[in-house]
Amino acid sequence: MRERNGYRTDLVLTKIEFDDYIVTSIRNLPLKELFFIDDWYIDRLITNWRRTYLDSEYRQYIAGLLTVPKDVKILDIDLLLWFVVRRIVDELIISLAEGFYYDEMESVIGERIHFEPFNHHKDAVVDEHKVRYFLDVLDTVYDRVDKGHDTLSWIREVVNPDYLI
């Protein structure tokens, strides 16, 4: 990639350059320090992204470049690529939260959750009774029942009226 005055002059990257830019950007972020995670977790994130989304992300990148209007004078390609990096970091955060990384992949309700970034397992079912128990504990801790609005009703309003029926 050529640079002039700190700006990239090549707008169209090859798939290899695109992949290299994204992976280098992720590795340059202080993810280990922020989330206290090991290198293998970041490697797994990158590997799963490459396997699952690299092709589609690259196609979206090329399609986006092809649809830029002719009257555009400046295009910040680094910002466009940063959005891809941001989606990958968002997936890392979600996987840490849903996978309960800090509790060795065991949820607060005692379920073993097998979670891979960009590879959500559809067969990993959590016991409904343990979920209800956990919600009851939340209601007790935050005194929600006495205030007239329990957690399960709130979730049903936001997510789905048939949740856990």
PDB file of C-alpha atoms in Angstrom:
ATOM      1  CA  MET A   1       0.000   0.000   0.000  1.00  0.00           C
ATOM      2  CA  ARG A   2       1.292   3.397  -0.910  1.00  0.00           C
ATOM      3  CA  GLU A   3       0.971   6.354   1.419  1.00  0.00           C
ATOM      4  CA  ARG A   4       1.284  10.053   0.758  1.00  0.00           C
ATOM      5  CA  ASN A   5       1.264  12.514   3.668  1.00  0.00           C
ATOM      6  CA  GLY A   6      -0.004   9.775   5.972  1.00  0.00           C
ATOM      7  CA  TYR A   7      -2.977   8.932   3.728  1.00  0.00           C
ATOM      8  CA  ARG A   8      -3.443   5.743   1.778  1.00  0.00           C
ATOM      9  CA  THR A   9      -3.410   6.269  -1.994  1.00  0.00           C
ATOM     10  CA  ASP A  10      -4.597   2.765  -2.929  1.00  0.00           C
ATOM     11  CA  LEU A  11      -8.336   2.518  -2.434  1.00  0.00           C
ATOM     12  CA  VAL A  12      -8.780  -0.967  -3.822  1.00  0.00           C
ATOM     13  CA  LEU A  13      -6.999  -3.578  -1.752  1.00  0.00           C
ATOM     14  CA  THR A  14      -6.507  -7.171  -2.760  1.00  0.00           C
ATOM     15  CA  LYS A  15      -8.174  -9.749  -0.556  1.00  0.00           C
ATOM     16  CA  ILE A  16      -4.790 -10.552   0.995  1.00  0.00           C
ATOM     17  CA  GLU A  17      -4.094  -6.860   1.728  1.00  0.00           C
ATOM     18  CA  PHE A  18      -7.614  -6.469   3.133  1.00  0.00           C
ATOM     19  CA  ASP A  19      -7.155  -9.480   5.428  1.00  0.00           C
ATOM     20  CA  ASP A  20      -3.693  -8.310   6.491  1.00  0.00           C
ATOM     21  CA  TYR A  21      -4.939  -4.805   7.308  1.00  0.00           C
ATOM     22  CA  ILE A  22      -7.859  -6.096   9.410  1.00  0.00           C
ATOM     23  CA  VAL A  23      -5.788  -8.677  11.300  1.00  0.00           C
ATOM     24  CA  THR A  24      -2.947  -6.214  11.936  1.00  0.00           C
ATOM     25  CA  SER A  25      -5.428  -3.639  13.220  1.00  0.00           C
ATOM     26  CA  ILE A  26      -6.956  -6.157  15.630  1.00  0.00           C
ATOM     27  CA  ARG A  27      -3.562  -7.282  16.882  1.00  0.00           C
ATOM     28  CA  ASN A  28      -2.510  -3.645  17.437  1.00  0.00           C
ATOM     29  CA  LEU A  29      -5.491  -2.984  19.705  1.00  0.00           C
ATOM     30  CA  PRO A  30      -4.857  -3.471  23.446  1.00  0.00           C
ATOM     31  CA  LEU A  31      -7.468  -6.248  23.707  1.00  0.00           C
ATOM     32  CA  LYS A  32      -5.376  -8.423  26.031  1.00  0.00           C
ATOM     33  CA  GLU A  33      -4.936  -5.564  28.476  1.00  0.00           C
ATOM     34  CA  LEU A  34      -8.544  -4.376  28.273  1.00  0.00           C
ATOM     35  CA  PHE A  35     -10.230  -7.742  28.715  1.00  0.00           C
ATOM     36  CA  PHE A  36      -7.466  -9.767  30.420  1.00  0.00           C
ATOM     37  CA  ILE A  37      -7.575 -12.425  27.723  1.00  0.00           C
ATOM     38  CA  ASP A  38      -4.855 -14.611  26.270  1.00  0.00           C
ATOM     39  CA  ASP A  39      -3.475 -14.592  22.737  1.00  0.00           C
ATOM     40  CA  TRP A  40      -5.280 -17.831  21.874  1.00  0.00           C
ATOM     41  CA  TYR A  41      -8.643 -16.120  22.347  1.00  0.00           C
ATOM     42  CA  ILE A  42      -7.735 -13.348  19.895  1.00  0.00           C
ATOM     43  CA  ASP A  43      -6.308 -15.947  17.498  1.00  0.00           C
ATOM     44  CA  ARG A  44      -9.555 -17.910  17.684  1.00  0.00           C
ATOM     45  CA  LEU A  45     -11.535 -14.726  17.015  1.00  0.00           C
ATOM     46  CA  ILE A  46      -9.454 -13.968  13.916  1.00  0.00           C
ATOM     47  CA  THR A  47      -9.552 -17.576  12.683  1.00  0.00           C
ATOM     48  CA  ASN A  48     -13.329 -17.776  13.023  1.00  0.00           C
ATOM     49  CA  TRP A  49     -13.763 -14.393  11.314  1.00  0.00           C
ATOM     50  CA  ARG A  50     -11.583 -15.504   8.414  1.00  0.00           C
ATOM     51  CA  ARG A  51     -13.477 -18.762   8.060  1.00  0.00           C
ATOM     52  CA  THR A  52     -16.934 -17.241   8.361  1.00  0.00           C
ATOM     53  CA  TYR A  53     -16.923 -13.599   7.233  1.00  0.00           C
ATOM     54  CA  LEU A  54     -13.740 -12.694   5.349  1.00  0.00           C
ATOM     55  CA  ASP A  55     -15.195 -13.383   1.899  1.00  0.00           C
ATOM     56  CA  SER A  56     -18.457 -11.533   2.518  1.00  0.00           C
ATOM     57  CA  GLU A  57     -16.728  -8.583   4.225  1.00  0.00           C
ATOM     58  CA  TYR A  58     -14.331  -8.262   1.288  1.00  0.00           C
ATOM     59  CA  ARG A  59     -17.223  -8.392  -1.204  1.00  0.00           C
ATOM     60  CA  GLN A  60     -19.033  -5.659   0.768  1.00  0.00           C
ATOM     61  CA  TYR A  61     -15.853  -3.578   0.745  1.00  0.00           C
ATOM     62  CA  ILE A  62     -15.475  -3.873  -3.043  1.00  0.00           C
ATOM     63  CA  ALA A  63     -19.203  -3.268  -3.618  1.00  0.00           C
ATOM     64  CA  GLY A  64     -19.004  -0.169  -1.423  1.00  0.00           C
ATOM     65  CA  LEU A  65     -16.133   1.199  -3.478  1.00  0.00           C
ATOM     66  CA  LEU A  66     -18.031   0.562  -6.708  1.00  0.00           C
ATOM     67  CA  THR A  67     -21.024   2.565  -5.479  1.00  0.00           C
ATOM     68  CA  VAL A  68     -19.131   5.707  -4.476  1.00  0.00           C
ATOM     69  CA  PRO A  69     -20.639   8.695  -6.344  1.00  0.00           C
ATOM     70  CA  LYS A  70     -18.423  10.424  -8.904  1.00  0.00           C
ATOM     71  CA  ASP A  71     -18.575  13.781  -7.121  1.00  0.00           C
ATOM     72  CA  VAL A  72     -16.854  12.436  -3.963  1.00  0.00           C
ATOM     73  CA  LYS A  73     -13.484  14.157  -3.587  1.00  0.00           C
ATOM     74  CA  ILE A  74     -12.041  12.354  -0.551  1.00  0.00           C
ATOM     75  CA  LEU A  75     -12.747   8.840   0.659  1.00  0.00           C
ATOM     76  CA  ASP A  76     -11.417   7.744   4.049  1.00  0.00           C
ATOM     77  CA  ILE A  77     -10.570   4.122   3.341  1.00  0.00           C
ATOM     78  CA  ASP A  78      -9.093   3.667   6.824  1.00  0.00           C
ATOM     79  CA  LEU A  79     -12.442   4.571   8.359  1.00  0.00           C
ATOM     80  CA  LEU A  80     -14.217   2.124   6.069  1.00  0.00           C
ATOM     81  CA  LEU A  81     -11.832  -0.628   7.143  1.00  0.00           C
ATOM     82  CA  TRP A  82     -12.142   0.420  10.796  1.00  0.00           C
ATOM     83  CA  PHE A  83     -15.865  -0.422  10.647  1.00  0.00           C
ATOM     84  CA  VAL A  84     -14.898  -4.018   9.825  1.00  0.00           C
ATOM     85  CA  VAL A  85     -12.435  -4.090  12.735  1.00  0.00           C
ATOM     86  CA  ARG A  86     -15.111  -2.618  14.998  1.00  0.00           C
ATOM     87  CA  ARG A  87     -17.581  -5.394  14.083  1.00  0.00           C
ATOM     88  CA  ILE A  88     -14.961  -8.001  14.957  1.00  0.00           C
ATOM     89  CA  VAL A  89     -14.226  -6.354  18.312  1.00  0.00           C
ATOM     90  CA  ASP A  90     -17.982  -6.164  18.970  1.00  0.00           C
ATOM     91  CA  GLU A  91     -18.159  -9.915  18.377  1.00  0.00           C
ATOM     92  CA  LEU A  92     -15.293 -10.415  20.826  1.00  0.00           C
ATOM     93  CA  ILE A  93     -17.159  -8.467  23.495  1.00  0.00           C
ATOM     94  CA  ILE A  94     -20.354 -10.406  22.840  1.00  0.00           C
ATOM     95  CA  SER A  95     -18.510 -13.717  22.980  1.00  0.00           C
ATOM     96  CA  LEU A  96     -16.895 -12.761  26.276  1.00  0.00           C
ATOM     97  CA  ALA A  97     -20.257 -11.807  27.733  1.00  0.00           C
ATOM     98  CA  GLU A  98     -22.234 -14.745  26.378  1.00  0.00           C
ATOM     99  CA  GLY A  99     -19.463 -17.271  26.837  1.00  0.00           C
ATOM    100  CA  PHE A 100     -18.712 -16.201  30.407  1.00  0.00           C
ATOM    101  CA  TYR A 101     -14.995 -16.321  29.647  1.00  0.00           C
ATOM    102  CA  TYR A 102     -14.080 -15.156  33.117  1.00  0.00           C
ATOM    103  CA  ASP A 103     -15.909 -18.065  34.746  1.00  0.00           C
ATOM    104  CA  GLU A 104     -14.253 -20.713  32.569  1.00  0.00           C
ATOM    105  CA  MET A 105     -17.184 -20.894  30.191  1.00  0.00           C
ATOM    106  CA  GLU A 106     -19.740 -21.564  32.920  1.00  0.00           C
ATOM    107  CA  SER A 107     -22.712 -19.272  33.231  1.00  0.00           C
ATOM    108  CA  VAL A 108     -23.906 -17.695  36.441  1.00  0.00           C
ATOM    109  CA  ILE A 109     -26.826 -20.125  36.448  1.00  0.00           C
ATOM    110  CA  GLY A 110     -24.546 -23.159  36.324  1.00  0.00           C
ATOM    111  CA  GLU A 111     -24.861 -24.048  32.645  1.00  0.00           C
ATOM    112  CA  ARG A 112     -21.860 -24.948  30.527  1.00  0.00           C
ATOM    113  CA  ILE A 113     -21.927 -22.649  27.521  1.00  0.00           C
ATOM    114  CA  HIS A 114     -19.892 -23.533  24.459  1.00  0.00           C
ATOM    115  CA  PHE A 115     -19.391 -20.337  22.535  1.00  0.00           C
ATOM    116  CA  GLU A 116     -17.080 -19.523  19.679  1.00  0.00           C
ATOM    117  CA  PRO A 117     -16.863 -16.057  18.155  1.00  0.00           C
ATOM    118  CA  PHE A 118     -18.734 -15.994  14.827  1.00  0.00           C
ATOM    119  CA  ASN A 119     -19.839 -19.580  15.395  1.00  0.00           C
ATOM    120  CA  HIS A 120     -22.941 -19.553  17.554  1.00  0.00           C
ATOM    121  CA  HIS A 121     -23.994 -23.064  18.491  1.00  0.00           C
ATOM    122  CA  LYS A 122     -27.702 -23.562  17.955  1.00  0.00           C
ATOM    123  CA  ASP A 123     -27.820 -26.820  19.921  1.00  0.00           C
ATOM    124  CA  ALA A 124     -26.459 -25.346  23.162  1.00  0.00           C
ATOM    125  CA  VAL A 125     -29.707 -25.139  25.106  1.00  0.00           C
ATOM    126  CA  VAL A 126     -29.891 -23.654  28.586  1.00  0.00           C
ATOM    127  CA  ASP A 127     -32.271 -25.301  31.051  1.00  0.00           C
ATOM    128  CA  GLU A 128     -35.421 -23.166  31.231  1.00  0.00           C
ATOM    129  CA  HIS A 129     -35.926 -23.840  34.952  1.00  0.00           C
ATOM    130  CA  LYS A 130     -32.461 -22.535  35.781  1.00  0.00           C
ATOM    131  CA  VAL A 131     -33.169 -19.385  33.778  1.00  0.00           C
ATOM    132  CA  ARG A 132     -36.412 -18.830  35.715  1.00  0.00           C
ATOM    133  CA  TYR A 133     -34.563 -19.388  38.992  1.00  0.00           C
ATOM    134  CA  PHE A 134     -31.878 -16.888  37.979  1.00  0.00           C
ATOM    135  CA  LEU A 135     -34.553 -14.309  37.093  1.00  0.00           C
ATOM    136  CA  ASP A 136     -36.229 -14.907  40.461  1.00  0.00           C
ATOM    137  CA  VAL A 137     -32.910 -14.268  42.198  1.00  0.00           C
ATOM    138  CA  LEU A 138     -32.563 -11.000  40.254  1.00  0.00           C
ATOM    139  CA  ASP A 139     -36.063  -9.972  41.288  1.00  0.00           C
ATOM    140  CA  THR A 140     -35.271 -10.709  44.921  1.00  0.00           C
ATOM    141  CA  VAL A 141     -31.946  -8.873  44.874  1.00  0.00           C
ATOM    142  CA  TYR A 142     -33.371  -5.772  43.201  1.00  0.00           C
ATOM    143  CA  ASP A 143     -36.731  -5.949  45.004  1.00  0.00           C
ATOM    144  CA  ARG A 144     -38.592  -5.796  41.696  1.00  0.00           C
ATOM    145  CA  VAL A 145     -41.627  -7.881  42.638  1.00  0.00           C
ATOM    146  CA  ASP A 146     -42.620  -5.499  45.440  1.00  0.00           C
ATOM    147  CA  LYS A 147     -42.292  -2.606  42.998  1.00  0.00           C
ATOM    148  CA  GLY A 148     -44.754  -4.315  40.663  1.00  0.00           C
ATOM    149  CA  HIS A 149     -42.482  -5.171  37.740  1.00  0.00           C
ATOM    150  CA  ASP A 150     -40.608  -8.460  37.656  1.00  0.00           C
ATOM    151  CA  THR A 151     -37.680  -9.207  35.338  1.00  0.00           C
ATOM    152  CA  LEU A 152     -39.436 -11.889  33.282  1.00  0.00           C
ATOM    153  CA  SER A 153     -42.324  -9.537  32.452  1.00  0.00           C
ATOM    154  CA  TRP A 154     -39.848  -6.834  31.487  1.00  0.00           C
ATOM    155  CA  ILE A 155     -37.979  -9.242  29.170  1.00  0.00           C
ATOM    156  CA  ARG A 156     -41.272 -10.326  27.615  1.00  0.00           C
ATOM    157  CA  GLU A 157     -42.164  -6.696  26.898  1.00  0.00           C
ATOM    158  CA  VAL A 158     -38.819  -6.032  25.248  1.00  0.00           C
ATOM    159  CA  VAL A 159     -38.026  -9.326  23.521  1.00  0.00           C
ATOM    160  CA  ASN A 160     -41.048 -11.546  23.007  1.00  0.00           C
ATOM    161  CA  PRO A 161     -44.369 -11.924  24.832  1.00  0.00           C
ATOM    162  CA  ASP A 162     -43.989 -15.730  24.664  1.00  0.00           C
ATOM    163  CA  TYR A 163     -40.516 -15.863  26.241  1.00  0.00           C
ATOM    164  CA  LEU A 164     -40.272 -18.824  28.678  1.00  0.00           C
ATOM    165  CA  ILE A 165     -43.963 -19.728  28.515  1.00  0.00           C
TER     166      ILE A 165
END
